[in-house]
Tab-separated table of C-alpha atoms and ligand atoms in Angstrom:
chain	number	residue	atom	x	y	z
A	1	MET	CA	4.120	-5.350	0.208
A	2	THR	CA	2.375	-1.574	-0.192
A	3	ASP	CA	2.779	0.836	3.360
A	4	THR	CA	0.188	0.573	6.179
A	5	VAL	CA	-1.651	4.518	6.547
A	6	THR	CA	-3.140	4.687	9.839
A	7	LEU	CA	-6.376	7.153	10.176
A	8	SER	CA	-3.920	9.230	12.169
A	9	ALA	CA	-1.180	9.342	9.343
A	10	PHE	CA	-4.027	9.790	7.061
A	11	LEU	CA	-5.817	13.114	8.774
A	12	THR	CA	-2.829	14.309	9.574
A	13	GLN	CA	-2.221	14.340	5.581
A	14	GLN	CA	-5.565	15.950	4.570
A	15	LEU	CA	-4.104	19.325	6.429
A	16	PHE	CA	-1.231	19.582	3.338
A	17	ILE	CA	-3.785	18.375	0.447
A	18	SER	CA	-6.065	21.609	0.412
A	19	SER	CA	-9.099	19.428	2.142
A	20	PRO	CA	-10.909	22.800	2.999
A	21	SER	CA	-12.559	21.319	5.997
A	22	ALA	CA	-9.450	19.853	7.429
A	23	ASP	CA	-7.540	21.851	10.703
A	24	ILE	CA	-6.171	20.441	13.796
A	25	GLU	CA	-8.874	20.424	15.785
A	26	LEU	CA	-10.857	18.968	13.515
A	27	ILE	CA	-8.282	15.716	13.126
A	28	ARG	CA	-8.592	15.225	17.262
A	29	LEU	CA	-12.243	15.718	17.092
A	30	LEU	CA	-11.732	13.206	14.572
A	31	GLU	CA	-9.311	10.591	16.151
A	32	ALA	CA	-12.015	11.374	19.791
A	33	VAL	CA	-14.921	9.766	17.427
A	34	ALA	CA	-12.132	6.483	16.428
A	35	ARG	CA	-11.233	5.933	19.980
A	36	SER	CA	-15.335	6.072	21.033
A	37	CYS	CA	-15.399	3.054	18.532
A	38	VAL	CA	-12.441	1.263	19.510
A	39	ARG	CA	-14.676	1.240	22.882
A	40	ILE	CA	-17.741	0.772	21.785
A	41	SER	CA	-16.062	-2.247	19.461
A	42	ALA	CA	-14.527	-3.775	22.215
A	43	GLY	CA	-17.938	-4.319	24.556
A	44	LEU	CA	-20.036	-5.604	21.561
A	45	ARG	CA	-17.236	-8.468	21.456
A	46	GLN	CA	-17.305	-9.203	25.044
A	47	GLY	CA	-21.314	-9.573	24.624
A	48	ALA	CA	-22.982	-11.843	26.860
A	49	LEU	CA	-19.954	-12.434	28.905
A	50	ALA	CA	-19.149	-8.752	30.281
A	51	GLY	CA	-23.699	-8.702	30.824
A	52	ILE	CA	-24.590	-5.556	28.618
A	53	LEU	CA	-26.444	-7.370	26.232
A	54	GLY	CA	-30.551	-6.609	26.774
A	55	SER	CA	-33.059	-4.127	27.067
A	56	LEU	CA	-33.182	-1.096	30.363
A	57	GLU	CA	-36.956	-0.188	31.506
A	58	THR	CA	-36.475	3.395	29.443
A	59	GLU	CA	-37.491	4.162	26.511
A	60	ASN	CA	-35.488	6.925	24.297
A	61	VAL	CA	-36.270	10.501	23.428
A	62	GLN	CA	-38.080	8.320	20.029
A	63	GLY	CA	-39.719	6.475	22.178
A	64	GLU	CA	-38.027	3.520	21.906
A	65	THR	CA	-37.272	1.085	24.005
A	66	GLN	CA	-33.494	1.424	25.391
A	67	LYS	CA	-30.484	-1.303	25.286
A	68	LYS	CA	-28.382	-1.623	27.336
A	69	LEU	CA	-25.441	-0.712	25.172
A	70	ASP	CA	-27.457	2.001	23.406
A	71	VAL	CA	-27.210	3.742	26.465
A	72	ILE	CA	-23.061	2.654	26.727
A	73	ALA	CA	-22.648	3.584	23.675
A	74	ASN	CA	-24.133	7.491	24.667
A	75	GLN	CA	-22.407	7.851	27.248
A	76	ILE	CA	-18.465	6.109	25.650
A	77	MET	CA	-19.496	9.082	22.772
A	78	LEU	CA	-20.295	12.322	25.203
A	79	ASP	CA	-16.638	11.270	26.881
A	80	GLU	CA	-14.795	10.516	24.272
A	81	LEU	CA	-15.678	14.088	22.370
A	82	ASP	CA	-16.250	15.974	25.542
A	83	GLN	CA	-12.256	15.277	26.977
A	84	SER	CA	-11.623	15.616	23.343
A	85	GLY	CA	-12.528	19.954	23.855
A	86	THR	CA	-13.146	20.216	20.454
A	87	VAL	CA	-17.001	20.551	20.272
A	88	ALA	CA	-19.149	23.556	21.424
A	89	GLY	CA	-21.527	20.406	21.508
A	90	MET	CA	-23.350	17.032	21.320
A	91	ALA	CA	-26.691	15.832	20.283
A	92	SER	CA	-27.488	12.042	20.372
A	93	GLU	CA	-30.915	10.181	19.199
A	94	GLU	CA	-30.613	8.560	22.448
A	95	MET	CA	-30.646	12.127	24.211
A	96	GLU	CA	-33.935	14.524	24.303
A	97	ASP	CA	-31.799	17.697	24.688
A	98	PRO	CA	-28.311	18.976	23.174
A	99	VAL	CA	-25.708	18.532	25.335
A	100	LEU	CA	-22.535	21.350	25.573
A	101	ALA	CA	-19.027	20.948	26.212
A	102	SER	CA	-18.071	20.613	30.207
A	103	GLY	CA	-14.768	22.204	29.613
A	104	ARG	CA	-13.109	23.305	27.044
A	105	SER	CA	-15.079	24.414	23.646
A	106	GLY	CA	-13.947	23.862	20.730
A	107	PRO	CA	-15.263	24.735	16.740
A	108	TYR	CA	-17.643	21.447	15.976
A	109	LEU	CA	-21.069	20.507	16.859
A	110	ILE	CA	-21.415	16.890	16.011
A	111	PHE	CA	-24.462	14.699	16.062
A	112	PHE	CA	-24.056	11.027	16.884
A	113	ASP	CA	-27.071	7.392	16.619
A	114	PRO	CA	-24.117	5.566	18.833
A	115	LEU	CA	-25.120	2.398	18.117
A	116	ASP	CA	-27.305	1.910	14.523
A	117	GLY	CA	-29.310	-1.341	14.317
A	118	SER	CA	-29.710	-2.010	18.268
A	119	SER	CA	-32.481	-4.627	17.354
A	120	ASN	CA	-29.445	-6.760	16.453
A	121	ILE	CA	-26.908	-6.765	19.192
A	122	ASP	CA	-28.774	-9.603	21.314
A	123	VAL	CA	-29.143	-12.150	17.735
A	124	ASN	CA	-25.025	-11.166	17.514
A	125	VAL	CA	-25.730	-9.464	14.219
A	126	SER	CA	-23.664	-6.252	12.797
A	127	VAL	CA	-24.413	-2.725	14.339
A	128	GLY	CA	-22.629	0.667	14.228
A	129	THR	CA	-22.250	4.114	15.650
A	130	ILE	CA	-22.514	6.647	13.479
A	131	PHE	CA	-21.877	10.505	13.504
A	132	SER	CA	-22.216	13.932	11.301
A	133	ILE	CA	-20.254	16.941	12.229
A	134	VAL	CA	-20.917	20.726	11.272
A	135	ARG	CA	-18.983	23.901	11.999
A	136	ALA	CA	-20.742	24.695	15.441
A	137	PRO	CA	-22.501	28.559	16.003
A	138	GLN	CA	-21.456	31.799	17.833
A	139	ALA	CA	-21.575	30.291	21.553
A	140	ALA	CA	-24.003	33.136	22.329
A	141	GLU	CA	-26.634	30.971	19.906
A	142	LEU	CA	-26.077	27.461	21.188
A	143	ALA	CA	-28.570	27.578	23.506
A	144	GLU	CA	-31.376	28.194	21.026
A	145	THR	CA	-31.371	24.806	19.318
A	146	ARG	CA	-32.448	26.617	15.873
A	147	SER	CA	-28.700	26.809	16.201
A	148	TRP	CA	-27.914	23.862	15.357
A	149	LEU	CA	-30.114	22.675	12.807
A	150	GLN	CA	-27.974	23.219	9.869
A	151	PRO	CA	-28.566	20.711	6.462
A	152	GLY	CA	-26.769	18.197	5.528
A	153	ARG	CA	-24.536	20.071	3.276
A	154	MET	CA	-23.280	22.103	5.912
A	155	GLN	CA	-21.393	18.828	6.451
A	156	VAL	CA	-17.326	18.833	7.737
A	157	ALA	CA	-16.973	15.785	8.315
A	158	ALA	CA	-19.509	12.118	8.434
A	159	GLY	CA	-19.020	8.463	8.713
A	160	TYR	CA	-19.697	5.848	10.477
A	161	ALA	CA	-18.013	2.432	11.867
A	162	ILE	CA	-19.807	-0.988	11.594
A	163	TYR	CA	-19.133	-3.630	13.964
A	164	GLY	CA	-19.078	-6.660	11.854
A	165	PRO	CA	-16.740	-9.539	11.544
A	166	SER	CA	-14.273	-6.635	11.578
A	167	THR	CA	-14.706	-3.140	12.871
A	168	GLN	CA	-14.469	-0.384	10.573
A	169	LEU	CA	-14.316	2.689	9.850
A	170	VAL	CA	-16.308	5.068	6.945
A	171	LEU	CA	-15.327	8.384	6.658
A	172	THR	CA	-15.501	11.344	4.244
A	173	LEU	CA	-14.416	14.734	4.663
A	174	GLY	CA	-15.588	15.337	1.168
A	175	HIS	CA	-12.811	13.913	-1.285
A	176	GLY	CA	-14.422	10.728	-1.208
A	177	VAL	CA	-14.872	7.801	0.700
A	178	GLN	CA	-12.292	6.102	2.592
A	179	ALA	CA	-12.538	2.995	4.672
A	180	PHE	CA	-10.686	1.946	7.302
A	181	THR	CA	-10.352	-1.895	9.380
A	182	LEU	CA	-8.954	-1.467	12.875
A	183	ASP	CA	-6.099	-3.801	13.592
A	184	VAL	CA	-7.329	-5.295	16.747
A	185	LEU	CA	-3.672	-6.425	17.768
A	186	THR	CA	-2.379	-2.711	17.492
A	187	GLY	CA	-5.965	-0.504	18.448
A	188	CYS	CA	-5.089	1.159	15.002
A	189	PHE	CA	-7.566	1.671	12.316
A	190	VAL	CA	-5.491	1.334	8.883
A	191	LEU	CA	-6.241	2.152	5.626
A	192	THR	CA	-7.959	-0.753	3.450
A	193	ALA	CA	-10.233	0.917	0.901
A	194	PRO	CA	-9.012	4.635	-0.383
A	195	ARG	CA	-12.298	5.451	-2.629
A	196	LEU	CA	-15.630	3.609	-2.447
A	197	GLN	CA	-17.767	4.039	-5.117
A	198	ILE	CA	-21.156	3.129	-5.773
A	199	PRO	CA	-22.196	1.789	-9.582
A	200	PRO	CA	-24.575	3.853	-10.797
A	201	THR	CA	-26.507	0.254	-11.834
A	202	THR	CA	-27.292	-2.652	-9.410
A	203	SER	CA	-29.564	-5.928	-9.046
A	204	GLU	CA	-29.860	-5.611	-5.202
A	205	PHE	CA	-32.551	-3.687	-3.388
A	206	ALA	CA	-32.968	-3.177	0.391
A	207	ILE	CA	-36.914	-2.005	2.003
A	208	ASN	CA	-38.389	-4.245	4.639
A	209	VAL	CA	-41.384	-5.333	2.694
A	210	SER	CA	-43.232	-6.477	5.491
A	211	ASN	CA	-44.606	-2.594	4.925
A	212	GLN	CA	-46.387	-3.388	1.927
A	213	ARG	CA	-49.354	-2.969	2.736
A	214	PHE	CA	-48.576	0.817	4.110
A	215	TRP	CA	-46.734	1.986	1.267
A	216	ASP	CA	-47.789	4.369	-1.659
A	217	GLU	CA	-48.313	4.197	-5.214
A	218	SER	CA	-44.724	5.070	-6.499
A	219	VAL	CA	-42.785	2.615	-4.064
A	220	HIS	CA	-45.380	0.077	-4.954
A	221	SER	CA	-44.804	-0.073	-8.697
A	222	TYR	CA	-41.383	0.542	-8.657
A	223	ILE	CA	-40.853	-2.478	-6.078
A	224	GLN	CA	-43.283	-4.806	-8.223
A	225	ASP	CA	-41.514	-3.972	-11.115
A	226	LEU	CA	-38.318	-4.883	-9.445
A	227	LEU	CA	-39.881	-8.632	-8.197
A	228	GLN	CA	-40.941	-9.359	-11.589
A	229	GLY	CA	-37.531	-9.913	-12.725
A	230	SER	CA	-36.415	-10.377	-16.387
A	231	SER	CA	-39.851	-10.923	-17.548
A	232	GLY	CA	-40.701	-8.070	-16.082
A	233	PRO	CA	-40.391	-3.892	-17.050
A	234	ARG	CA	-36.674	-3.564	-15.762
A	235	GLY	CA	-35.467	-7.147	-17.908
A	236	LYS	CA	-33.178	-8.486	-15.245
A	237	HIS	CA	-33.836	-10.484	-12.000
A	238	TYR	CA	-32.808	-8.450	-8.420
A	239	ASN	CA	-31.910	-9.946	-5.224
A	240	MET	CA	-33.578	-8.631	-2.393
A	241	ARG	CA	-30.823	-8.395	1.492
A	242	TRP	CA	-32.406	-6.035	4.355
A	243	VAL	CA	-29.946	-6.195	7.863
A	244	ALA	CA	-32.568	-3.810	9.829
A	245	SER	CA	-29.237	-2.297	10.924
A	246	MET	CA	-28.822	0.864	8.563
A	247	VAL	CA	-24.978	1.409	8.864
A	248	ALA	CA	-24.667	-2.798	7.667
A	249	ASP	CA	-27.609	-2.590	4.804
A	250	VAL	CA	-25.036	1.362	3.453
A	251	HIS	CA	-21.656	-0.678	4.041
A	252	ARG	CA	-23.244	-3.348	1.655
A	253	ILE	CA	-24.053	-0.383	-1.075
A	254	LEU	CA	-21.033	1.275	-0.390
A	255	THR	CA	-18.826	-1.817	-1.128
A	256	ARG	CA	-21.283	-3.489	-4.182
A	257	GLY	CA	-23.580	-0.963	-5.303
A	258	GLY	CA	-27.441	-1.394	-4.201
A	259	VAL	CA	-30.614	0.629	-3.584
A	260	PHE	CA	-32.044	1.087	0.116
A	261	LEU	CA	-35.262	2.048	0.779
A	262	TYR	CA	-36.769	3.306	3.821
A	263	PRO	CA	-39.941	5.540	2.524
A	264	VAL	CA	-42.797	7.462	4.896
A	265	ASP	CA	-45.882	5.300	4.640
A	266	ALA	CA	-49.174	5.835	5.774
A	267	ARG	CA	-47.951	3.497	9.240
A	268	ILE	CA	-45.666	6.462	9.793
A	269	LYS	CA	-46.492	9.178	7.889
A	270	GLU	CA	-47.417	11.598	10.871
A	271	GLN	CA	-43.598	11.473	12.224
A	272	GLY	CA	-42.517	11.717	7.959
A	273	GLY	CA	-40.690	8.274	8.090
A	274	LYS	CA	-38.216	6.083	10.269
A	275	LEU	CA	-35.056	7.431	10.235
A	276	ARG	CA	-33.303	10.549	11.671
A	277	LEU	CA	-32.139	13.179	9.705
A	278	MET	CA	-29.341	14.380	11.880
A	279	TYR	CA	-28.320	11.464	13.379
A	280	GLU	CA	-28.687	9.160	10.374
A	281	ALA	CA	-29.879	10.472	6.863
A	282	ASN	CA	-27.626	13.612	6.564
A	283	PRO	CA	-24.485	11.152	7.026
A	284	MET	CA	-25.619	8.103	5.205
A	285	SER	CA	-26.285	10.762	2.047
A	286	TRP	CA	-23.128	12.560	2.451
A	287	LEU	CA	-20.846	9.198	2.167
A	288	VAL	CA	-23.494	7.958	-0.671
A	289	GLU	CA	-23.191	11.539	-2.469
A	290	GLN	CA	-19.178	11.642	-2.022
A	291	ALA	CA	-19.146	7.958	-3.595
A	292	GLY	CA	-21.134	8.508	-6.679
A	293	GLY	CA	-24.500	7.220	-5.513
A	294	ARG	CA	-27.608	9.858	-5.123
A	295	ALA	CA	-29.984	10.010	-1.757
A	296	SER	CA	-33.519	11.409	-2.132
A	297	THR	CA	-36.608	11.828	0.222
A	298	GLY	CA	-38.732	11.421	-3.144
A	299	GLN	CA	-38.875	15.150	-3.371
A	300	SER	CA	-35.676	16.579	-3.070
A	301	ALA	CA	-31.852	15.668	-2.187
A	302	ILE	CA	-32.012	14.659	1.637
A	303	LEU	CA	-28.754	16.898	1.801
A	304	ASP	CA	-30.517	19.953	1.072
A	305	VAL	CA	-33.499	19.423	3.863
A	306	VAL	CA	-33.793	22.048	6.078
A	307	PRO	CA	-34.130	20.621	9.684
A	308	GLN	CA	-36.790	21.635	11.831
A	309	GLY	CA	-36.092	19.551	15.033
A	310	LEU	CA	-33.369	17.886	16.113
A	311	HIS	CA	-35.015	14.180	16.549
A	312	GLN	CA	-37.559	14.865	12.532
A	313	ARG	CA	-37.455	11.775	10.762
A	314	VAL	CA	-37.047	12.116	7.160
A	315	PRO	CA	-38.067	9.438	3.578
A	316	VAL	CA	-34.543	7.520	3.173
A	317	ILE	CA	-33.889	6.093	-0.402
A	318	LEU	CA	-29.871	6.149	-1.171
A	319	GLY	CA	-27.537	4.305	-3.529
A	320	SER	CA	-26.857	3.426	-6.821
A	321	CYS	CA	-28.200	6.559	-9.041
A	322	GLU	CA	-30.642	5.084	-11.541
A	323	GLU	CA	-32.512	3.160	-8.644
A	324	VAL	CA	-32.605	6.487	-7.078
A	325	GLU	CA	-33.600	8.477	-10.148
A	326	ASN	CA	-36.348	5.608	-11.215
A	327	LEU	CA	-37.940	5.797	-8.043
A	328	ILE	CA	-37.855	9.676	-7.650
A	329	GLN	CA	-39.230	9.788	-11.607
A	330	ARG	CA	-42.314	7.953	-10.286
A	331	TYR	CA	-42.901	10.251	-7.089
A	332	CYS	CA	-42.838	13.324	-9.602
A	333	SER	CA	-45.124	11.563	-12.040
A	334	ASP	CA	-47.523	10.926	-9.200
A	335	GLY	CA	-47.753	14.574	-8.147
A	336	PHE	CA	-45.493	14.626	-5.148
B	1	AHG	P1	-31.608	2.179	15.880
B	1	AHG	O1	-31.484	0.820	16.381
B	1	AHG	O2	-30.481	3.739	16.022
B	1	AHG	O3	-32.689	2.564	16.515
B	1	AHG	O4	-32.035	2.413	14.144
B	1	AHG	C1	-32.756	1.106	13.729
B	1	AHG	C2	-33.367	1.694	12.029
B	1	AHG	C3	-32.269	1.337	11.158
B	1	AHG	O5	-31.116	0.714	11.287
B	1	AHG	C4	-32.414	0.256	10.144
B	1	AHG	O6	-32.439	0.142	9.286
B	1	AHG	C5	-34.163	0.366	10.479
B	1	AHG	O7	-34.657	1.301	11.926
B	1	AHG	C6	-34.602	-0.536	11.069
B	1	AHG	O8	-36.153	-0.770	10.562
B	1	AHG	P2	-37.062	-1.999	11.077
B	1	AHG	O9	-36.930	-2.898	12.222
B	1	AHG	O10	-38.507	-1.088	10.437
B	1	AHG	O11	-37.375	-2.808	9.615
B	2	MN	MN1	-29.851	4.359	13.913
B	3	MN	MN1	-29.443	3.799	17.672
């Protein structure tokens, strides 16, 4: 039997293998993220028994109806992260304004989507928690939201927890992507996949086809080619999956390849896309690049987008290189 490597042991090893981003505060911060995810996972498992399913009367800053669990998960994250003393501030998809550390201020900022895919909670389908960590600016600059707006390339750690048949934590510190599985008997995350890799080719795609009538010409022609299967220009049959939890769709791609698209379309043009740059697109894009895949808005790498606002939305095309490049080519030829 091989040795069990817990998340804590793995993170401690990073200190010794010249991981430029790993320091003791980052490790403590990631342990706090992991504790939050264990607590959120436990709440989700109780589901209806704990009376935590269903919606609230409130809307979040994005104008979306909040689920009870969105608010509970957000509070769990805030409490654990603040108590860790490793962050100067925290920003969440569920809060209009970022929050500064109430006690000891640490050297990091964290951005998170406490519960991704929350429309799936009440139907008992996988949901997740996504996070992105960057170095904090000087204390004097923290009051200015502008100082929080760093491009995705500045991330020092990013990842997500997926609450599926098992709970997994998938992480990058800039040295590949590792997956840990929660051992429910010990409450510890154990390393179960030391290096996730996205194959460059695939025959599986993920897009919400109900938006087809709003798509631009590039997305339209790309999906048309896939749908023509072996008799079309791509010469093979493509399968389609859409969970409507980005975490679950990206997890599938990190596990067996595929391409995920939430492009900007006529319906959401003014807001710039559906998915949020700081809480969803940046962390997922870094994971995908670290696993050998590609992540683009169609015009540029998502990680190079200079954020203009905390709650900014962007088009997202990510996954197996061959597919992402095929769609980027169409955007280039269509003159975007
Ligand atoms: P959230 O639950 O955090 O608001 O995110 C939902 C996102 C993402 O997880 C998913 O890929 C997408 O919204 C689904 O959108 P549609 O319902 O438009 O398919
Ligand atoms: Mn989300
Ligand atoms: Mn969410």
